[in-house]
Amino acid sequence: MNKREFLKLSSAASAGLVAFPLVSSLLGCSSANRDEFTLPDLGYALDALAPDIDAETMSIHHGRHHAGYVRKLNEALDGHALKGQALEQLLMSLGPDDVALRRNGGGHFNHSLYWRILTPGGGAPDGLLLNRIEANFGSLKKLEGRLLRAAGTRFGSGWAWLCQGDENPEDLFICTTENQDNPLMKRRVKRTGRPLVGIDVWEHAYYLNYQNRRGDYIKAVLRRINWTEVAGLMA
Ligand code: MN
């Protein structure tokens, strides 16, 4: 986080608006100088998630799809009133006509989250996150079942999400969105929330390896969730 981001957060926090850092700041996808967004590093090798997610899929997905969203986001912001906003605030402030910003800003945020919450190692949630999962869903297994069903039944391209309620941080909930929409976008979801887990169910995320077996891909993603990172995104 640079000084400008920190000051912005501090003033928002003191005004009682933001109690915790923005997810986009934690993900490092808000760009260092706020002028241009940049493609974040994966944080692991392209083949680190194989065989669950193969290196060629990762290479195309990160290096071409995500890079394309970043490039088009910067183009859409050229001369736009929202230029200079942190990515998360930008997505929360979209107007009805901001189609290119929504698609490409969403694409940048969603993929930055997706890379971060995957890990070669896997693991299990503990502490506060596990407590909240058990309070809201009964168990990790039940949460995984709900995510599998939500992601599996999302028609066409989109995402499945585990979110934290805006009003009450104890509330966790699951939702899905179409295309590159996400739960930050007030005009696009029934209930907004802080995204903690995002599962990409666009065919480009799995088709090379899984073809039409979306369920097998979702199960593979669930085995690779980095619950430590997820806990770190929680407010
Ligand atoms: Mn994708």
CSV table of N, CA and C in Angstrom, one decimal, residues 20 28 30 35 39 62 65-66 76 78 98-99 101 118 123 125 159 170 177 189 221:
chain,number,residue,atom,x,y,z
A,20,PHE,N,-11.7,-1.7,7.6
A,20,PHE,CA,-10.6,-2.6,7.2
A,20,PHE,C,-10.1,-2.2,5.8
A,28,GLY,N,-3.3,-6.1,-3.9
A,28,GLY,CA,-2.3,-5.4,-4.7
A,28,GLY,C,-2.7,-5.1,-6.1
A,30,SER,N,-4.6,-2.5,-7.0
A,30,SER,CA,-5.1,-1.2,-7.2
A,30,SER,C,-4.1,-0.3,-7.9
A,35,ASP,N,-2.5,5.5,-11.6
A,35,ASP,CA,-2.7,6.0,-13.0
A,35,ASP,C,-3.0,4.9,-13.9
A,39,LEU,N,-0.9,-5.9,-14.4
A,39,LEU,CA,-1.1,-7.3,-14.2
A,39,LEU,C,-0.3,-7.8,-13.0
A,62,HIS,N,-3.9,-16.2,-17.3
A,62,HIS,CA,-3.2,-15.1,-16.7
A,62,HIS,C,-2.6,-14.2,-17.7
A,65,HIS,N,-5.9,-13.6,-20.9
A,65,HIS,CA,-7.2,-13.1,-20.5
A,65,HIS,C,-7.1,-12.0,-19.5
A,66,HIS,N,-6.4,-12.3,-18.4
A,66,HIS,CA,-6.3,-11.3,-17.3
A,66,HIS,C,-5.6,-10.0,-17.9
A,76,ALA,N,-10.4,2.1,-20.9
A,76,ALA,CA,-11.8,2.6,-20.5
A,76,ALA,C,-11.7,3.7,-19.5
A,78,ASP,N,-9.4,6.0,-19.5
A,78,ASP,CA,-8.8,7.2,-20.1
A,78,ASP,C,-9.8,8.3,-20.2
A,98,ASP,N,-21.5,2.4,-17.6
A,98,ASP,CA,-20.1,2.1,-17.5
A,98,ASP,C,-19.8,0.6,-17.9
A,99,VAL,N,-20.2,0.2,-19.1
A,99,VAL,CA,-20.1,-1.2,-19.5
A,99,VAL,C,-18.7,-1.7,-19.6
A,101,LEU,N,-16.0,-0.4,-18.3
A,101,LEU,CA,-15.4,-0.4,-16.9
A,101,LEU,C,-15.8,-1.6,-16.1
A,118,LEU,N,-5.9,-19.3,-4.6
A,118,LEU,CA,-5.5,-20.6,-5.0
A,118,LEU,C,-4.0,-20.9,-4.4
A,123,GLY,N,-5.1,-26.9,2.1
A,123,GLY,CA,-5.1,-26.6,3.6
A,123,GLY,C,-6.6,-26.5,4.0
A,125,PRO,N,-9.4,-24.1,6.7
A,125,PRO,CA,-9.5,-22.9,7.5
A,125,PRO,C,-9.5,-23.1,9.0
A,159,TRP,N,-19.2,-16.3,-12.2
A,159,TRP,CA,-18.4,-16.5,-11.0
A,159,TRP,C,-19.3,-17.0,-9.9
A,170,GLU,N,-20.1,-10.9,10.7
A,170,GLU,CA,-20.3,-12.3,11.1
A,170,GLU,C,-21.1,-13.1,10.0
A,177,THR,N,-22.5,-14.5,-10.0
A,177,THR,CA,-22.7,-13.4,-10.8
A,177,THR,C,-22.4,-13.8,-12.3
A,189,VAL,N,-26.1,-6.9,-8.3
A,189,VAL,CA,-26.4,-8.0,-7.4
A,189,VAL,C,-27.5,-7.6,-6.4
A,221,VAL,N,-10.7,-26.9,-7.8
A,221,VAL,CA,-10.4,-25.6,-7.2
A,221,VAL,C,-10.6,-25.6,-5.7
